[in-house]
């Protein structure tokens, strides 16, 4: 949607809503827990925590319905509040996906690398202690470069 509606550049967020903040807080709380579990080689616990972030991000998509906001914007293109809500929603999803990709690196490095590349981000090597919610993605050019998980055919 960023490619389609924002010329491929991650939009700057406006004010976060309670729904946005709930996802941001969950991720902020889970990041150090994942790092701790990885440090103790409790991979199953780290994956379970990572999966909770993925589930929360999916729930965020269902609740915020960015496709619905885009549809509303087509009918009301000058609605500043709607534009800000759309930009914030897309930003929150992009940053959540960025952090998910970083957390996936120990488990599925090639998929994580592909996600980071599509988000216009370099692989930085070790991430211990450096992960956290930020606005570093604002203005970054994203791409649609292929399918992450192609369908299996028999």
CSV table of N, CA, C and O in Angstrom, one decimal, residues 2 5-6 9-17 20 60 64-66 69-70 72-74 76-93 135 138:
chain,number,residue,atom,x,y,z
A,2,UNK,N,2.1,1.2,0.6
A,2,UNK,CA,2.9,2.3,0.6
A,2,UNK,C,3.4,2.6,-0.8
A,2,UNK,O,3.4,3.8,-1.2
A,5,UNK,N,0.1,4.1,-2.6
A,5,UNK,CA,-0.6,5.3,-2.1
A,5,UNK,C,0.4,6.4,-1.7
A,5,UNK,O,0.0,7.6,-1.5
A,6,UNK,N,1.7,6.1,-1.5
A,6,UNK,CA,2.6,7.0,-0.9
A,6,UNK,C,3.9,7.2,-1.8
A,6,UNK,O,4.9,7.5,-1.3
A,9,UNK,N,7.2,5.8,-0.5
A,9,UNK,CA,8.0,6.3,0.6
A,9,UNK,C,7.2,6.1,1.9
A,9,UNK,O,6.0,6.5,1.9
A,10,UNK,N,7.8,5.6,2.9
A,10,UNK,CA,7.2,5.4,4.2
A,10,UNK,C,6.7,6.8,4.7
A,10,UNK,O,7.6,7.7,4.9
A,11,UNK,N,5.4,7.0,5.0
A,11,UNK,CA,4.9,8.3,5.5
A,11,UNK,C,5.3,8.5,6.9
A,11,UNK,O,5.5,7.6,7.7
A,12,UNK,N,5.3,9.8,7.3
A,12,UNK,CA,5.6,10.1,8.7
A,12,UNK,C,4.3,9.9,9.5
A,12,UNK,O,3.2,10.3,8.9
A,13,UNK,N,4.4,9.4,10.7
A,13,UNK,CA,3.1,9.2,11.4
A,13,UNK,C,2.7,10.6,12.0
A,13,UNK,O,3.5,11.5,12.3
A,14,UNK,N,1.4,10.6,12.3
A,14,UNK,CA,0.8,11.8,13.0
A,14,UNK,C,0.7,11.3,14.5
A,14,UNK,O,1.5,10.4,14.9
A,15,UNK,N,-0.3,11.7,15.2
A,15,UNK,CA,-0.5,11.3,16.6
A,15,UNK,C,-0.9,9.9,16.6
A,15,UNK,O,-1.8,9.5,15.9
A,16,UNK,N,-0.3,9.1,17.5
A,16,UNK,CA,-0.7,7.7,17.7
A,16,UNK,C,-2.1,7.6,18.4
A,16,UNK,O,-2.3,8.4,19.4
A,17,UNK,N,-2.9,6.7,18.0
A,17,UNK,CA,-4.1,6.4,18.7
A,17,UNK,C,-3.9,5.3,19.8
A,17,UNK,O,-2.8,4.8,19.8
A,20,UNK,N,-2.8,2.1,18.0
A,20,UNK,CA,-1.4,2.2,17.6
A,20,UNK,C,-0.5,2.0,18.8
A,20,UNK,O,0.5,1.2,18.7
A,60,UNK,N,-3.7,-5.7,14.5
A,60,UNK,CA,-3.7,-4.3,14.2
A,60,UNK,C,-4.2,-4.1,12.8
A,60,UNK,O,-5.0,-3.1,12.6
A,64,UNK,N,-7.5,-1.8,12.2
A,64,UNK,CA,-7.3,-0.5,11.5
A,64,UNK,C,-7.8,-0.5,10.1
A,64,UNK,O,-8.2,0.6,9.6
A,65,UNK,N,-7.9,-1.6,9.4
A,65,UNK,CA,-8.4,-1.7,8.1
A,65,UNK,C,-7.8,-0.6,7.2
A,65,UNK,O,-8.5,0.2,6.7
A,66,UNK,N,-6.5,-0.7,6.9
A,66,UNK,CA,-5.9,0.4,6.0
A,66,UNK,C,-6.5,0.5,4.6
A,66,UNK,O,-6.6,1.5,4.1
A,69,UNK,N,-9.5,2.7,4.9
A,69,UNK,CA,-9.1,4.1,5.0
A,69,UNK,C,-8.8,4.6,3.6
A,69,UNK,O,-9.1,5.7,3.2
A,70,UNK,N,-8.0,3.8,2.8
A,70,UNK,CA,-7.7,4.2,1.5
A,70,UNK,C,-9.0,4.4,0.6
A,70,UNK,O,-9.0,5.4,-0.1
A,72,UNK,N,-11.9,5.3,1.8
A,72,UNK,CA,-12.5,6.5,2.2
A,72,UNK,C,-11.8,7.7,1.7
A,72,UNK,O,-12.4,8.8,1.3
A,73,UNK,N,-10.5,7.7,1.6
A,73,UNK,CA,-9.7,8.8,1.0
A,73,UNK,C,-10.0,9.0,-0.4
A,73,UNK,O,-9.9,10.2,-0.9
A,74,UNK,N,-10.3,8.0,-1.2
A,74,UNK,CA,-10.7,8.2,-2.6
A,74,UNK,C,-11.9,9.1,-2.7
A,74,UNK,O,-12.0,9.9,-3.6
A,76,UNK,N,-12.9,11.2,-0.2
A,76,UNK,CA,-12.6,12.5,0.6
A,76,UNK,C,-11.1,12.8,0.6
A,76,UNK,O,-10.5,12.8,1.6
A,77,UNK,N,-10.5,13.0,-0.6
A,77,UNK,CA,-9.1,13.2,-0.7
A,77,UNK,C,-8.5,14.4,0.1
A,77,UNK,O,-7.3,14.4,0.4
A,78,UNK,N,-9.4,15.4,0.4
A,78,UNK,CA,-8.9,16.5,1.2
A,78,UNK,C,-9.1,16.5,2.7
A,78,UNK,O,-8.8,17.4,3.4
A,79,UNK,N,-9.5,15.3,3.2
A,79,UNK,CA,-9.7,15.1,4.6
A,79,UNK,C,-8.4,14.9,5.3
A,79,UNK,O,-7.8,13.8,5.3
A,80,UNK,N,-7.9,16.0,5.9
A,80,UNK,CA,-6.6,15.9,6.6
A,80,UNK,C,-6.5,14.9,7.7
A,80,UNK,O,-5.5,14.3,7.8
A,81,UNK,N,-7.6,14.8,8.5
A,81,UNK,CA,-7.5,13.8,9.5
A,81,UNK,C,-7.4,12.4,9.0
A,81,UNK,O,-6.7,11.5,9.5
A,82,UNK,N,-8.2,12.1,7.9
A,82,UNK,CA,-8.1,10.8,7.3
A,82,UNK,C,-6.7,10.5,6.7
A,82,UNK,O,-6.2,9.4,6.8
A,83,UNK,N,-6.1,11.5,6.1
A,83,UNK,CA,-4.8,11.4,5.5
A,83,UNK,C,-3.8,11.1,6.6
A,83,UNK,O,-2.9,10.2,6.5
A,84,UNK,N,-3.9,11.8,7.8
A,84,UNK,CA,-3.0,11.5,8.9
A,84,UNK,C,-3.2,10.1,9.4
A,84,UNK,O,-2.2,9.4,9.8
A,85,UNK,N,-4.4,9.7,9.6
A,85,UNK,CA,-4.7,8.3,10.1
A,85,UNK,C,-4.1,7.3,9.2
A,85,UNK,O,-3.5,6.3,9.6
A,86,UNK,N,-4.3,7.5,7.9
A,86,UNK,CA,-3.7,6.5,6.9
A,86,UNK,C,-2.2,6.5,7.0
A,86,UNK,O,-1.6,5.4,7.0
A,87,UNK,N,-1.6,7.7,7.0
A,87,UNK,CA,-0.1,7.7,7.1
A,87,UNK,C,0.4,7.1,8.4
A,87,UNK,O,1.4,6.3,8.3
A,88,UNK,N,-0.3,7.3,9.5
A,88,UNK,CA,0.1,6.7,10.7
A,88,UNK,C,0.0,5.2,10.7
A,88,UNK,O,0.9,4.5,11.1
A,89,UNK,N,-1.1,4.8,10.2
A,89,UNK,CA,-1.4,3.3,10.1
A,89,UNK,C,-0.3,2.6,9.2
A,89,UNK,O,0.3,1.6,9.6
A,90,UNK,N,0.0,3.2,8.1
A,90,UNK,CA,1.0,2.6,7.2
A,90,UNK,C,2.4,2.7,7.9
A,90,UNK,O,3.2,1.7,7.8
A,91,UNK,N,2.7,3.8,8.6
A,91,UNK,CA,4.0,3.9,9.3
A,91,UNK,C,4.1,2.8,10.3
A,91,UNK,O,5.1,2.1,10.5
A,92,UNK,N,3.1,2.7,11.2
A,92,UNK,CA,3.1,1.7,12.3
A,92,UNK,C,3.3,0.3,11.7
A,92,UNK,O,4.1,-0.5,12.2
A,93,UNK,N,2.6,0.0,10.6
A,93,UNK,CA,2.8,-1.4,10.0
A,93,UNK,C,4.2,-1.5,9.5
A,93,UNK,O,4.8,-2.6,9.6
A,135,UNK,N,11.4,6.2,14.3
A,135,UNK,CA,10.9,6.8,13.1
A,135,UNK,C,11.9,6.8,12.0
A,135,UNK,O,11.8,7.5,11.0
A,138,UNK,N,10.8,6.7,8.2
A,138,UNK,CA,10.1,7.8,7.5
A,138,UNK,C,10.9,8.3,6.3
A,138,UNK,O,12.1,8.6,6.4
